[in-house]
C-alpha cells in the first residue's frame, strides 16, 4: 500500500516514483517475455519511423500469460485501487521500448483526452502504473513530467486530424499524436511548474495521473529504456459505446474487476 | 587564464565547464546578433529536417563584425592559447540553435576526424570553445560527452558515404554524419567511461578536446539551447592542401594569429 506521503506526492505532483517494486527475478522474467513479444506478429506491435526498430507493443496483458498475472501483482493492483478508491480492471497495457540510440520522441501530451474522446471513458478515474524495466537515466529518454499539470484539466482539445477511418488510431502509437500540446501551451505551463524526469533504477514503479502532461526525448545512450505501462481504470468508469471502437489492445472490453494474485508471478 | 585544476580537468576528462565568462550585457548582444544571422541568407545557414527550423549558422566570425571581435575576447582566446601552447586562429565558428521543441539530435562523433580527413589538418592541436547562449539543462538537449574518450584516438575511421561531390559537406551539418560512432563503439566506451552532460548557466564556457566523443539529444523543453562553438587551431597546425576544399565557413583560410581584443566587445 502507498504511504500517506506517497499519496500526497501523487495528488500534488501528479506522479510518484516507488523504488524496488519488482524483484530481480521477476524483472528478468518480464524482460524475457517482452523480448518474445517484440518478435511476435501482432497488430499492437509498432515500429519507429525507421521502419525496423521496435517502438512498442500494446495489449500485453491480453496476449501474454505472464502479463495477465503481472497486472494482478498486489503492489501494482492495490496501489491503483487505493488511488482510485474502487475495484479496477486494465483498460490498456503496453511496453515503450525506447531502444538504445534509436528510441524516438513522445511529444508532450495528456493521456486522458485520448481515452475520453477515442474510447468514451466518462471521467479521469484512471491511473497509470509504469514499471521501469531498465534503469531510467537523464541520457536514455526518461519519462518527463510537468509536475502539477494534472490539476489544469484537459489542455489540448482540438484534434489535429479529423477523426474516423478505421486505422486513425495508428498515428497515436507513433511520434505524431492527435492531441499534443502546442509549444505555447507547454511554455506557459513549464514557466509556472517546471519539468521533472522520472529517473530511477530498474524495478521501480512510477504512478502517474492520466491528466499529467508528459513526454520523452530521444534515447542518446547505448542502453534501452524499456517501460511497461499498465492503465488501470475504475470499474465505476467503464467506457460508453463509441461510434468506431479502437482495437481491443487499445481499449479493452473485459472490464471484470481484477483479483490480486496470490503466490507471486510464477506460483 | 585557466587554473591548474581546470587544466587538469580538461586533460583528464577532455572538457571543462567554466561558469560566468560572458557578462549579461555581452550575452544579450551576442544573442541579438545570432537572431540576425538566423534571418540572413548565407550558405552556412542550415535547417532541421523539417525544412523550416534553424539548425545552425556557420562562419559567424567571417560574416559578423561582432563575432570577429568576440573570437578575440581574452577569456576565450587566451584559454585556447594556453591549452594549445601556441598562437591560434579560428578554423571554424558556428551556432547550434537547438530550438525549443524542434532542435534535433547530433549523433555521437569526434570532431577531429572531420578536420583531418576533410580539411587536411595535420594534428589534433586544436580546441573547441563553446559558449552557452542559453541555460543548458537536462531537458533541452545539452552537449553530452563520454569523459576521457579523447584519449582513445580516432575511433570512427570509415567514411559512411564516398567522399567527393562539391556539396558532400552538407550532410555533415545535418543529423546524418559521415563519421559517427557505431552503436557497438559507443557501448564499449560508455561501459568504461560513462556519460556526462555539459549543463550550466547561460554565459558559461565549455572547453572540449577535438577528439572527445560527443553528441546531443532532442530539445524537449520550451526553451532554446543555443550554443556558440569557436574552434581555435594552433598556427603550427595549419591545414595542408586537399583536393576539394570545403567552403570557407567550414575551413577558414585566414590563418593569421589572433591578437587579444582590448576594451571589451563594444569598445
Short mmCIF file of C-alpha atoms in Angstrom, two decimals:
data_model
loop_
_atom_site.label_atom_id
_atom_site.label_comp_id
_atom_site.label_asym_id
_atom_site.label_seq_id
_atom_site.Cartn_x
_atom_site.Cartn_y
_atom_site.Cartn_z
CA UNK A 1 0.00 0.00 0.00
CA UNK A 2 1.13 3.55 -0.67
CA UNK A 3 2.12 5.66 2.34
CA UNK A 4 0.41 8.95 3.15
CA UNK A 5 3.49 10.78 1.89
CA UNK A 6 3.37 8.89 -1.43
CA UNK A 7 -0.35 9.59 -1.80
CA UNK A 8 0.24 13.28 -1.12
CA UNK A 9 3.03 13.35 -3.72
CA UNK A 10 0.78 11.70 -6.30
CA UNK A 11 -2.01 14.17 -5.67
CA UNK A 12 0.28 17.24 -5.52
CA UNK A 13 2.70 16.48 -8.37
CA UNK A 14 0.58 14.07 -10.38
CA UNK A 15 3.15 11.30 -10.02
CA UNK A 16 5.23 9.36 -7.55
CA UNK A 17 8.24 7.08 -8.04
CA UNK A 18 8.26 3.97 -5.83
CA UNK A 19 11.61 2.14 -5.87
CA UNK A 20 12.26 -1.61 -5.63
CA UNK A 21 8.81 -2.90 -6.50
CA UNK A 22 9.91 -5.80 -8.72
CA UNK A 23 12.31 -8.49 -7.55
CA UNK A 24 15.27 -9.02 -9.82
CA UNK A 25 13.95 -12.46 -10.69
CA UNK A 26 10.53 -11.11 -11.74
CA UNK A 27 12.25 -8.30 -13.63
CA UNK A 28 14.32 -10.81 -15.58
CA UNK A 29 11.20 -12.86 -16.43
CA UNK A 30 9.34 -9.78 -17.59
CA UNK A 31 12.23 -8.64 -19.75
CA UNK A 32 12.45 -12.07 -21.37
CA UNK A 33 8.73 -12.02 -22.05
CA UNK A 34 8.98 -8.51 -23.54
CA UNK A 35 11.69 -9.70 -25.93
CA UNK A 36 9.38 -12.51 -27.00
CA UNK A 37 6.54 -10.04 -27.62
CA UNK A 38 8.84 -7.80 -29.72
CA UNK A 39 9.35 -10.75 -32.04
CA UNK A 40 5.71 -11.88 -32.18
CA UNK A 41 3.49 -10.78 -35.06
CA UNK A 42 0.59 -8.76 -33.61
CA UNK A 43 -1.20 -5.58 -34.75
CA UNK A 44 -0.33 -3.95 -31.42
CA UNK A 45 3.38 -4.14 -32.29
CA UNK A 46 4.63 -0.75 -33.54
CA UNK A 47 7.88 0.29 -35.21
CA UNK A 48 9.80 3.57 -35.11
CA UNK A 49 9.87 5.84 -38.17
CA UNK A 50 12.97 3.99 -39.39
CA UNK A 51 10.67 1.03 -40.12
CA UNK A 52 12.79 -1.55 -38.32
CA UNK A 53 13.30 -0.58 -34.66
CA UNK A 54 10.63 -1.74 -32.19
CA UNK A 55 8.82 1.28 -30.71
CA UNK A 56 6.38 -0.66 -28.55
CA UNK A 57 3.86 -3.43 -28.08
CA UNK A 58 0.27 -2.99 -26.91
CA UNK A 59 -2.23 -5.29 -25.26
CA UNK A 60 0.42 -7.29 -23.42
CA UNK A 61 -1.97 -8.45 -20.70
CA UNK A 62 -4.21 -9.89 -23.42
CA UNK A 63 -1.55 -11.77 -25.35
CA UNK A 64 0.81 -12.93 -22.63
CA UNK A 65 0.04 -15.33 -19.79
CA UNK A 66 2.83 -13.78 -17.70
CA UNK A 67 1.46 -10.26 -18.19
CA UNK A 68 -2.09 -11.33 -17.35
CA UNK A 69 -0.68 -12.36 -13.97
CA UNK A 70 1.62 -9.34 -13.66
CA UNK A 71 -1.29 -6.85 -13.79
CA UNK A 72 -2.69 -8.63 -10.70
CA UNK A 73 0.51 -8.29 -8.62
CA UNK A 74 -0.69 -6.79 -5.31
CA UNK A 75 1.92 -3.98 -5.27
CA UNK A 76 0.58 -2.71 -8.58
CA UNK A 77 -3.10 -3.57 -8.39
CA UNK A 78 -3.66 -2.45 -4.82
CA UNK A 79 -1.85 0.85 -5.42
CA UNK A 80 -4.25 1.54 -8.28
CA UNK A 81 -7.26 0.53 -6.16
CA UNK A 82 -6.03 2.80 -3.38
CA UNK A 83 -5.60 5.79 -5.74
CA UNK A 84 -8.99 5.27 -7.39
CA UNK A 85 -10.80 4.08 -4.25
CA UNK A 86 -12.52 1.29 -6.15
CA UNK A 87 -12.01 -2.03 -7.84
CA UNK A 88 -10.20 -1.74 -11.17
CA UNK A 89 -9.54 -3.50 -14.45
CA UNK A 90 -6.92 -2.92 -17.18
CA UNK A 91 -8.01 -0.53 -19.93
CA UNK A 92 -4.66 -0.67 -21.70
CA UNK A 93 -1.21 -2.19 -21.27
CA UNK A 94 1.88 -1.51 -23.33
CA UNK A 95 5.65 -1.52 -23.45
CA UNK A 96 7.51 1.55 -24.70
CA UNK A 97 10.76 0.07 -25.96
CA UNK A 98 12.81 3.31 -26.35
CA UNK A 99 15.68 1.36 -27.81
CA UNK A 100 19.32 2.33 -27.33
CA UNK A 101 20.32 5.14 -29.75
CA UNK A 102 17.15 4.62 -31.84
CA UNK A 103 14.25 5.22 -29.45
CA UNK A 104 12.38 8.29 -30.64
CA UNK A 105 10.44 11.10 -29.02
CA UNK A 106 6.97 11.05 -27.44
CA UNK A 107 5.60 14.59 -27.83
CA UNK A 108 4.13 16.31 -24.77
CA UNK A 109 0.56 15.16 -24.17
CA UNK A 110 -2.04 14.11 -21.62
CA UNK A 111 -3.38 10.55 -21.78
CA UNK A 112 -6.91 11.08 -20.60
CA UNK A 113 -8.14 13.02 -23.61
CA UNK A 114 -7.40 10.00 -25.85
CA UNK A 115 -9.40 7.71 -23.59
CA UNK A 116 -12.22 10.21 -23.26
CA UNK A 117 -12.53 11.18 -26.94
CA UNK A 118 -11.49 7.99 -28.66
CA UNK A 119 -12.71 5.37 -26.19
CA UNK A 120 -15.69 7.05 -24.48
CA UNK A 121 -14.26 6.96 -20.95
CA UNK A 122 -16.57 9.08 -18.77
CA UNK A 123 -14.11 10.51 -16.20
CA UNK A 124 -10.41 10.57 -15.30
CA UNK A 125 -10.92 7.87 -12.66
CA UNK A 126 -7.99 6.01 -14.11
CA UNK A 127 -4.27 5.77 -13.37
CA UNK A 128 -1.03 4.68 -14.99
CA UNK A 129 1.31 2.26 -13.31
CA UNK A 130 4.62 2.32 -15.15
CA UNK A 131 7.34 -0.19 -14.39
CA UNK A 132 10.95 0.66 -15.24
CA UNK A 133 12.32 -2.42 -16.99
CA UNK A 134 15.72 -0.71 -17.35
CA UNK A 135 17.42 1.99 -15.35
CA UNK A 136 15.99 5.34 -16.47
CA UNK A 137 18.73 7.98 -16.67
CA UNK A 138 18.94 11.56 -17.95
CA UNK A 139 20.54 10.13 -21.12
CA UNK A 140 18.16 7.42 -22.27
CA UNK A 141 14.94 9.37 -22.80
CA UNK A 142 13.26 9.07 -19.38
CA UNK A 143 9.61 9.97 -18.85
CA UNK A 144 9.40 13.74 -18.47
CA UNK A 145 6.61 15.34 -16.47
CA UNK A 146 5.28 18.83 -15.88
CA UNK A 147 4.57 18.39 -12.16
CA UNK A 148 1.15 19.61 -11.06
CA UNK A 149 -0.16 19.89 -14.63
CA UNK A 150 -2.80 17.21 -13.92
CA UNK A 151 -4.69 19.88 -11.98
CA UNK A 152 -5.09 22.03 -15.12
CA UNK A 153 -7.79 19.85 -16.66
CA UNK A 154 -7.75 18.93 -20.33
CA UNK A 155 -5.44 21.27 -22.24
CA UNK A 156 -5.42 20.20 -25.87
CA UNK A 157 -8.96 19.74 -27.02
CA UNK A 158 -8.56 20.25 -30.73
CA UNK A 159 -7.98 17.11 -32.72
CA UNK A 160 -5.06 17.66 -35.09
CA UNK A 161 -6.54 15.40 -37.75
CA UNK A 162 -10.14 14.60 -38.49
CA UNK A 163 -11.43 11.58 -36.60
CA UNK A 164 -12.57 8.42 -38.36
CA UNK A 165 -11.05 5.99 -40.78
CA UNK A 166 -10.72 2.57 -39.26
CA UNK A 167 -6.99 2.96 -38.71
CA UNK A 168 -6.89 6.54 -37.43
CA UNK A 169 -5.64 5.16 -34.10
CA UNK A 170 -2.35 4.13 -35.69
CA UNK A 171 -0.75 7.56 -35.72
CA UNK A 172 -1.31 7.82 -31.98
CA UNK A 173 1.13 4.99 -31.41
CA UNK A 174 3.80 6.81 -33.42
CA UNK A 175 5.62 10.05 -32.66
CA UNK A 176 2.76 12.05 -34.16
CA UNK A 177 -0.21 12.46 -31.81
CA UNK A 178 -3.73 13.71 -32.45
CA UNK A 179 -3.82 15.51 -29.13
CA UNK A 180 -0.43 17.03 -28.37
CA UNK A 181 0.23 20.27 -26.50
CA UNK A 182 1.17 23.27 -28.57
CA UNK A 183 4.53 24.95 -27.95
CA UNK A 184 2.68 27.90 -26.38
CA UNK A 185 0.68 25.71 -24.01
CA UNK A 186 3.80 23.91 -22.90
CA UNK A 187 5.81 27.12 -22.45
CA UNK A 188 3.10 28.65 -20.25
CA UNK A 189 2.86 25.51 -18.12
CA UNK A 190 6.61 24.99 -17.72
CA UNK A 191 7.19 28.64 -16.80
CA UNK A 192 4.94 28.05 -13.78
CA UNK A 193 5.53 24.41 -12.95
CA UNK A 194 8.93 23.39 -14.33
CA UNK A 195 9.85 19.94 -15.61
CA UNK A 196 10.94 16.73 -13.92
CA UNK A 197 12.41 13.47 -15.18
CA UNK A 198 11.23 10.16 -13.75
CA UNK A 199 14.67 8.62 -13.40
CA UNK A 200 15.24 5.57 -11.25
CA UNK A 201 16.55 2.03 -11.06
CA UNK A 202 15.07 -0.89 -13.00
CA UNK A 203 12.29 -2.46 -10.94
CA UNK A 204 10.89 0.90 -9.78
CA UNK A 205 7.23 1.80 -10.28
CA UNK A 206 6.06 5.23 -11.46
CA UNK A 207 2.42 6.03 -10.77
CA UNK A 208 1.05 8.96 -12.75
CA UNK A 209 -2.24 10.77 -13.21
CA UNK A 210 -3.99 10.42 -16.61
CA UNK A 211 -4.08 14.22 -16.99
CA UNK A 212 -0.41 14.77 -16.16
CA UNK A 213 1.41 16.40 -19.08
CA UNK A 214 4.25 14.11 -20.11
CA UNK A 215 6.57 13.22 -22.95
CA UNK A 216 10.04 11.81 -23.52
CA UNK A 217 13.05 12.62 -25.66
CA UNK A 218 15.34 10.52 -27.81
CA UNK A 219 17.43 7.80 -26.24
CA UNK A 220 21.03 9.00 -26.74
CA UNK A 221 22.54 6.22 -24.66
CA UNK A 222 23.73 2.76 -25.71
CA UNK A 223 21.19 1.25 -23.28
CA UNK A 224 17.49 0.55 -23.84
CA UNK A 225 14.97 2.37 -21.66
CA UNK A 226 12.03 -0.03 -21.63
CA UNK A 227 8.91 0.99 -19.77
CA UNK A 228 5.84 -1.16 -19.14
CA UNK A 229 2.70 0.92 -18.63
CA UNK A 230 -0.47 -0.59 -17.18
CA UNK A 231 -3.52 1.67 -17.24
CA UNK A 232 -5.95 0.70 -14.51
CA UNK A 233 -9.47 2.05 -14.83
CA UNK A 234 -12.11 2.15 -12.09
CA UNK A 235 -14.93 -0.37 -12.62
CA UNK A 236 -17.24 2.62 -11.99
CA UNK A 237 -15.76 4.33 -15.05
CA UNK A 238 -16.33 1.80 -17.82
CA UNK A 239 -16.29 3.45 -21.28
CA UNK A 240 -19.56 4.12 -23.05
CA UNK A 241 -20.35 3.00 -26.58
CA UNK A 242 -18.45 4.97 -29.24
CA UNK A 243 -19.13 5.00 -32.99
CA UNK A 244 -15.85 3.44 -34.12
CA UNK A 245 -14.17 1.48 -31.39
CA UNK A 246 -10.40 1.30 -31.26
CA UNK A 247 -8.83 -2.15 -31.32
CA UNK A 248 -9.09 -4.36 -28.25
CA UNK A 249 -5.38 -3.81 -27.48
CA UNK A 250 -6.01 -0.06 -27.04
CA UNK A 251 -9.40 -0.17 -25.35
CA UNK A 252 -10.05 -3.44 -23.55
CA UNK A 253 -13.65 -4.72 -23.41
CA UNK A 254 -13.06 -7.08 -20.49
CA UNK A 255 -13.96 -4.89 -17.52
CA UNK A 256 -14.11 -7.64 -14.89
CA UNK A 257 -12.65 -6.39 -11.60
CA UNK A 258 -9.20 -7.87 -11.05
CA UNK A 259 -8.43 -10.03 -8.04
CA UNK A 260 -4.96 -9.83 -6.51
CA UNK A 261 -2.56 -12.58 -7.48
CA UNK A 262 -1.52 -14.88 -4.68
CA UNK A 263 1.82 -16.62 -4.60
CA UNK A 264 3.84 -14.33 -6.85
CA UNK A 265 4.36 -14.09 -10.62
CA UNK A 266 5.26 -17.73 -11.07
CA UNK A 267 3.49 -19.74 -8.36
CA UNK B 1 43.69 32.12 -17.61
CA UNK B 2 42.66 28.59 -16.70
CA UNK B 3 43.67 27.34 -13.26
CA UNK B 4 45.78 24.24 -12.76
CA UNK B 5 42.62 22.37 -11.63
CA UNK B 6 40.78 23.40 -14.81
CA UNK B 7 43.72 22.38 -16.99
CA UNK B 8 43.87 19.01 -15.24
CA UNK B 9 40.11 18.51 -15.76
CA UNK B 10 40.45 19.34 -19.46
CA UNK B 11 43.30 16.90 -19.88
CA UNK B 12 41.71 14.12 -17.78
CA UNK B 13 38.07 14.35 -18.91
CA UNK B 14 38.55 16.06 -22.27
CA UNK B 15 36.39 19.02 -21.22
CA UNK B 16 35.90 21.64 -18.56
CA UNK B 17 32.95 23.94 -17.84
CA UNK B 18 33.92 27.48 -16.81
CA UNK B 19 30.97 29.48 -15.42
CA UNK B 20 30.28 33.20 -15.77
CA UNK B 21 32.59 34.01 -18.67
CA UNK B 22 30.24 36.37 -20.54
CA UNK B 23 28.69 39.42 -18.92
CA UNK B 24 24.91 39.60 -19.20
CA UNK B 25 25.29 42.64 -21.46
CA UNK B 26 27.65 40.83 -23.86
CA UNK B 27 25.40 37.79 -23.77
CA UNK B 28 22.40 39.89 -24.79
CA UNK B 29 24.37 41.45 -27.66
CA UNK B 30 25.53 38.07 -28.89
CA UNK B 31 22.02 36.65 -28.74
CA UNK B 32 20.68 39.59 -30.75
CA UNK B 33 23.40 39.11 -33.33
CA UNK B 34 22.65 35.39 -33.54
CA UNK B 35 18.98 36.16 -34.24
CA UNK B 36 20.11 38.45 -37.04
CA UNK B 37 22.31 35.70 -38.51
CA UNK B 38 19.42 33.22 -38.39
CA UNK B 39 17.49 35.55 -40.68
CA UNK B 40 20.36 36.34 -43.07
CA UNK B 41 20.69 34.44 -46.32
CA UNK B 42 24.05 32.62 -46.28
CA UNK B 43 25.16 29.14 -47.44
CA UNK B 44 26.38 28.41 -43.90
CA UNK B 45 22.81 28.65 -42.59
CA UNK B 46 21.33 25.18 -42.07
CA UNK B 47 17.77 23.99 -41.38
CA UNK B 48 16.49 20.99 -39.45
CA UNK B 49 14.91 18.07 -41.32
CA UNK B 50 11.53 19.80 -41.05
CA UNK B 51 12.81 22.32 -43.62
CA UNK B 52 11.88 25.41 -41.61
CA UNK B 53 13.52 25.36 -38.15
CA UNK B 54 17.01 26.88 -37.94
CA UNK B 55 19.56 24.19 -37.04
CA UNK B 56 22.63 26.40 -37.13
CA UNK B 57 24.77 29.01 -38.79
CA UNK B 58 28.42 28.61 -39.72
CA UNK B 59 31.25 31.03 -40.34
CA UNK B 60 29.92 33.63 -37.87
CA UNK B 61 33.32 35.23 -37.29
CA UNK B 62 33.58 35.79 -41.05
CA UNK B 63 30.16 37.36 -41.59
CA UNK B 64 29.61 39.31 -38.36
CA UNK B 65 31.64 42.24 -37.08
CA UNK B 66 30.58 41.45 -33.51
CA UNK B 67 31.70 37.83 -33.81
CA UNK B 68 35.03 38.81 -35.37
CA UNK B 69 35.66 40.71 -32.13
CA UNK B 70 34.15 38.02 -29.90
CA UNK B 71 36.67 35.38 -31.01
CA UNK B 72 39.39 37.75 -29.75
CA UNK B 73 37.91 38.12 -26.22
CA UNK B 74 40.84 37.37 -23.89
CA UNK B 75 38.91 34.86 -21.75
CA UNK B 76 38.29 32.74 -24.84
CA UNK B 77 41.39 33.35 -26.92
CA UNK B 78 43.91 33.08 -24.10
CA UNK B 79 42.31 29.87 -22.79
CA UNK B 80 42.78 28.35 -26.23
CA UNK B 81 46.38 29.62 -26.43
CA UNK B 82 47.06 28.17 -23.01
CA UNK B 83 45.64 24.74 -23.95
CA UNK B 84 47.50 24.60 -27.26
CA UNK B 85 50.65 26.37 -26.03
CA UNK B 86 50.81 28.50 -29.15
CA UNK B 87 49.22 31.36 -31.01
CA UNK B 88 45.91 30.41 -32.60
CA UNK B 89 43.39 31.38 -35.29
CA UNK B 90 39.78 30.34 -35.89
CA UNK B 91 39.35 27.29 -38.12
CA UNK B 92 35.56 27.25 -37.72
CA UNK B 93 32.83 29.07 -35.83
CA UNK B 94 29.16 28.14 -35.61
CA UNK B 95 25.97 28.41 -33.64
CA UNK B 96 23.97 25.27 -32.89
CA UNK B 97 20.46 26.62 -32.45
CA UNK B 98 18.80 23.54 -30.85
CA UNK B 99 15.45 25.29 -30.91
CA UNK B 100 12.76 24.73 -28.30
CA UNK B 101 10.82 21.51 -29.01
CA UNK B 102 12.26 21.29 -32.54
CA UNK B 103 16.02 21.07 -32.09
CA UNK B 104 17.15 17.68 -33.34
CA UNK B 105 19.87 15.21 -32.45
CA UNK B 106 23.61 15.37 -33.10
CA UNK B 107 24.79 11.76 -33.34
CA UNK B 108 27.82 10.71 -31.28
CA UNK B 109 31.04 11.71 -33.04
CA UNK B 110 34.52 13.14 -32.70
CA UNK B 111 35.30 16.45 -34.40
CA UNK B 112 38.92 15.97 -35.28
CA UNK B 113 38.42 13.30 -37.90
CA UNK B 114 36.35 15.73 -39.99
CA UNK B 115 39.08 18.35 -39.85
CA UNK B 116 41.80 15.79 -40.53
CA UNK B 117 40.11 13.95 -43.41
CA UNK B 118 38.06 16.71 -44.99
CA UNK B 119 40.24 19.75 -44.31
CA UNK B 120 43.79 18.31 -44.19
CA UNK B 121 44.53 19.35 -40.60
CA UNK B 122 47.81 17.65 -39.62
CA UNK B 123 47.28 17.06 -35.86
CA UNK B 124 44.71 17.47 -33.07
CA UNK B 125 46.40 20.69 -31.90
CA UNK B 126 43.03 22.36 -31.91
CA UNK B 127 40.32 23.04 -29.31
CA UNK B 128 36.65 23.94 -29.08
CA UNK B 129 35.45 26.86 -27.02
CA UNK B 130 31.69 26.59 -26.66
CA UNK B 131 29.66 29.40 -25.14
CA UNK B 132 26.26 28.63 -23.63
CA UNK B 133 23.92 31.30 -25.01
CA UNK B 134 21.02 29.80 -23.01
CA UNK B 135 20.91 27.78 -19.82
CA UNK B 136 21.74 24.18 -20.73
CA UNK B 137 19.54 21.76 -18.75
CA UNK B 138 18.93 18.01 -18.81
CA UNK B 139 15.75 18.75 -20.79
CA UNK B 140 16.90 20.92 -23.67
CA UNK B 141 19.42 18.69 -25.40
CA UNK B 142 22.67 19.67 -23.67
CA UNK B 143 26.06 18.67 -25.04
CA UNK B 144 26.72 15.08 -23.95
CA UNK B 145 30.26 13.80 -23.51
CA UNK B 146 31.95 10.48 -22.94
CA UNK B 147 34.55 11.75 -20.46
CA UNK B 148 38.09 10.58 -21.18
CA UNK B 149 37.24 9.36 -24.68
CA UNK B 150 39.64 11.92 -26.21
CA UNK B 151 42.47 9.67 -25.07
CA UNK B 152 41.24 6.80 -27.28
CA UNK B 153 42.48 8.36 -30.53
CA UNK B 154 40.35 8.36 -33.67
CA UNK B 155 37.54 5.81 -33.35
CA UNK B 156 35.45 6.00 -36.50
CA UNK B 157 37.71 5.91 -39.46
CA UNK B 158 35.37 4.57 -42.10
CA UNK B 159 33.56 7.17 -44.13
CA UNK B 160 29.86 6.29 -44.29
CA UNK B 161 29.50 7.77 -47.77
CA UNK B 162 32.02 8.06 -50.55
CA UNK B 163 33.90 11.36 -50.48
CA UNK B 164 33.65 13.90 -53.26
CA UNK B 165 30.86 15.80 -54.92
CA UNK B 166 31.18 19.51 -54.34
CA UNK B 167 28.40 19.51 -51.75
CA UNK B 168 29.29 16.37 -49.82
CA UNK B 169 29.98 18.58 -46.79
CA UNK B 170 26.30 19.42 -46.48
CA UNK B 171 25.21 16.20 -44.81
CA UNK B 172 27.76 16.80 -42.07
CA UNK B 173 25.83 19.86 -40.94
CA UNK B 174 22.64 17.80 -40.63
CA UNK B 175 21.78 14.98 -38.26
CA UNK B 176 23.48 12.49 -40.55
CA UNK B 177 27.27 12.43 -40.22
CA UNK B 178 29.93 10.83 -42.38
CA UNK B 179 31.97 9.86 -39.35
CA UNK B 180 29.70 8.82 -36.50
CA UNK B 181 30.41 6.19 -33.87
CA UNK B 182 28.70 2.84 -34.29
CA UNK B 183 26.37 1.62 -31.53
CA UNK B 184 28.97 -1.00 -30.61
CA UNK B 185 31.80 1.54 -30.35
CA UNK B 186 29.68 3.78 -28.15
CA UNK B 187 28.50 0.93 -25.92
CA UNK B 188 32.07 -0.24 -25.30
CA UNK B 189 33.22 3.29 -24.48
CA UNK B 190 30.29 4.18 -22.22
CA UNK B 191 30.57 0.90 -20.28
CA UNK B 192 34.08 2.00 -19.25
CA UNK B 193 33.78 5.79 -19.13
CA UNK B 194 30.11 6.68 -18.61
CA UNK B 195 28.37 9.80 -19.94
CA UNK B 196 28.17 13.38 -18.73
CA UNK B 197 26.02 16.35 -19.72
CA UNK B 198 27.56 19.82 -20.03
CA UNK B 199 24.76 21.62 -18.21
CA UNK B 200 25.24 25.15 -16.91
CA UNK B 201 24.00 28.71 -16.88
CA UNK B 202 23.95 30.95 -19.94
CA UNK B 203 27.27 32.78 -20.20
CA UNK B 204 29.32 29.70 -19.24
CA UNK B 205 32.15 28.43 -21.44
CA UNK B 206 32.73 24.76 -22.21
CA UNK B 207 36.21 23.88 -23.48
CA UNK B 208 36.48 20.47 -25.12
CA UNK B 209 39.08 18.39 -26.86
CA UNK B 210 38.66 17.78 -30.63
CA UNK B 211 38.80 14.02 -30.09
CA UNK B 212 36.25 13.93 -27.26
CA UNK B 213 33.24 11.79 -28.21
CA UNK B 214 30.14 13.96 -28.01
CA UNK B 215 26.57 14.31 -29.21
CA UNK B 216 23.27 15.79 -28.09
CA UNK B 217 19.64 14.72 -27.95
CA UNK B 218 16.41 16.41 -28.92
CA UNK B 219 15.33 19.57 -27.16
CA UNK B 220 12.16 18.54 -25.29
CA UNK B 221 11.85 21.86 -23.46
CA UNK B 222 10.03 25.04 -24.47
CA UNK B 223 13.38 26.89 -24.28
CA UNK B 224 16.09 27.17 -26.94
CA UNK B 225 19.51 25.75 -26.16
CA UNK B 226 21.79 27.86 -28.33
CA UNK B 227 25.48 27.09 -28.31
CA UNK B 228 28.23 29.09 -29.99
CA UNK B 229 31.27 26.98 -30.83
CA UNK B 230 34.58 28.55 -31.78
CA UNK B 231 37.26 26.13 -32.98
CA UNK B 232 40.72 27.55 -32.36
CA UNK B 233 43.57 25.91 -34.23
CA UNK B 234 47.26 26.29 -33.48
CA UNK B 235 49.13 28.38 -36.04
CA UNK B 236 51.63 25.48 -36.10
CA UNK B 237 48.83 23.20 -37.34
CA UNK B 238 47.59 24.95 -40.46
CA UNK B 239 45.78 22.53 -42.83
CA UNK B 240 47.57 21.23 -45.88
CA UNK B 241 46.20 21.40 -49.41
CA UNK B 242 43.31 18.99 -50.01
CA UNK B 243 41.81 18.01 -53.39
CA UNK B 244 38.34 19.50 -52.86
CA UNK B 245 38.31 22.16 -50.20
CA UNK B 246 35.22 22.63 -48.05
CA UNK B 247 33.65 26.08 -48.06
CA UNK B 248 35.38 28.95 -46.27
CA UNK B 249 32.76 28.86 -43.49
CA UNK B 250 33.80 25.29 -42.58
CA UNK B 251 37.53 25.56 -43.13
CA UNK B 252 38.83 29.12 -42.84
CA UNK B 253 41.78 30.11 -44.99
CA UNK B 254 42.73 33.15 -42.91
CA UNK B 255 45.28 31.66 -40.51
CA UNK B 256 46.66 34.94 -39.16
CA UNK B 257 47.34 34.62 -35.41
CA UNK B 258 44.67 36.43 -33.41
CA UNK B 259 45.55 39.30 -31.09
CA UNK B 260 43.51 39.73 -27.90
CA UNK B 261 40.77 42.34 -28.02
CA UNK B 262 41.30 45.32 -25.77
CA UNK B 263 38.41 47.26 -24.27
CA UNK B 264 35.67 44.61 -24.40
CA UNK B 265 33.21 43.54 -27.08
CA UNK B 266 31.93 47.03 -27.78
CA UNK B 267 34.72 49.49 -27.00
#
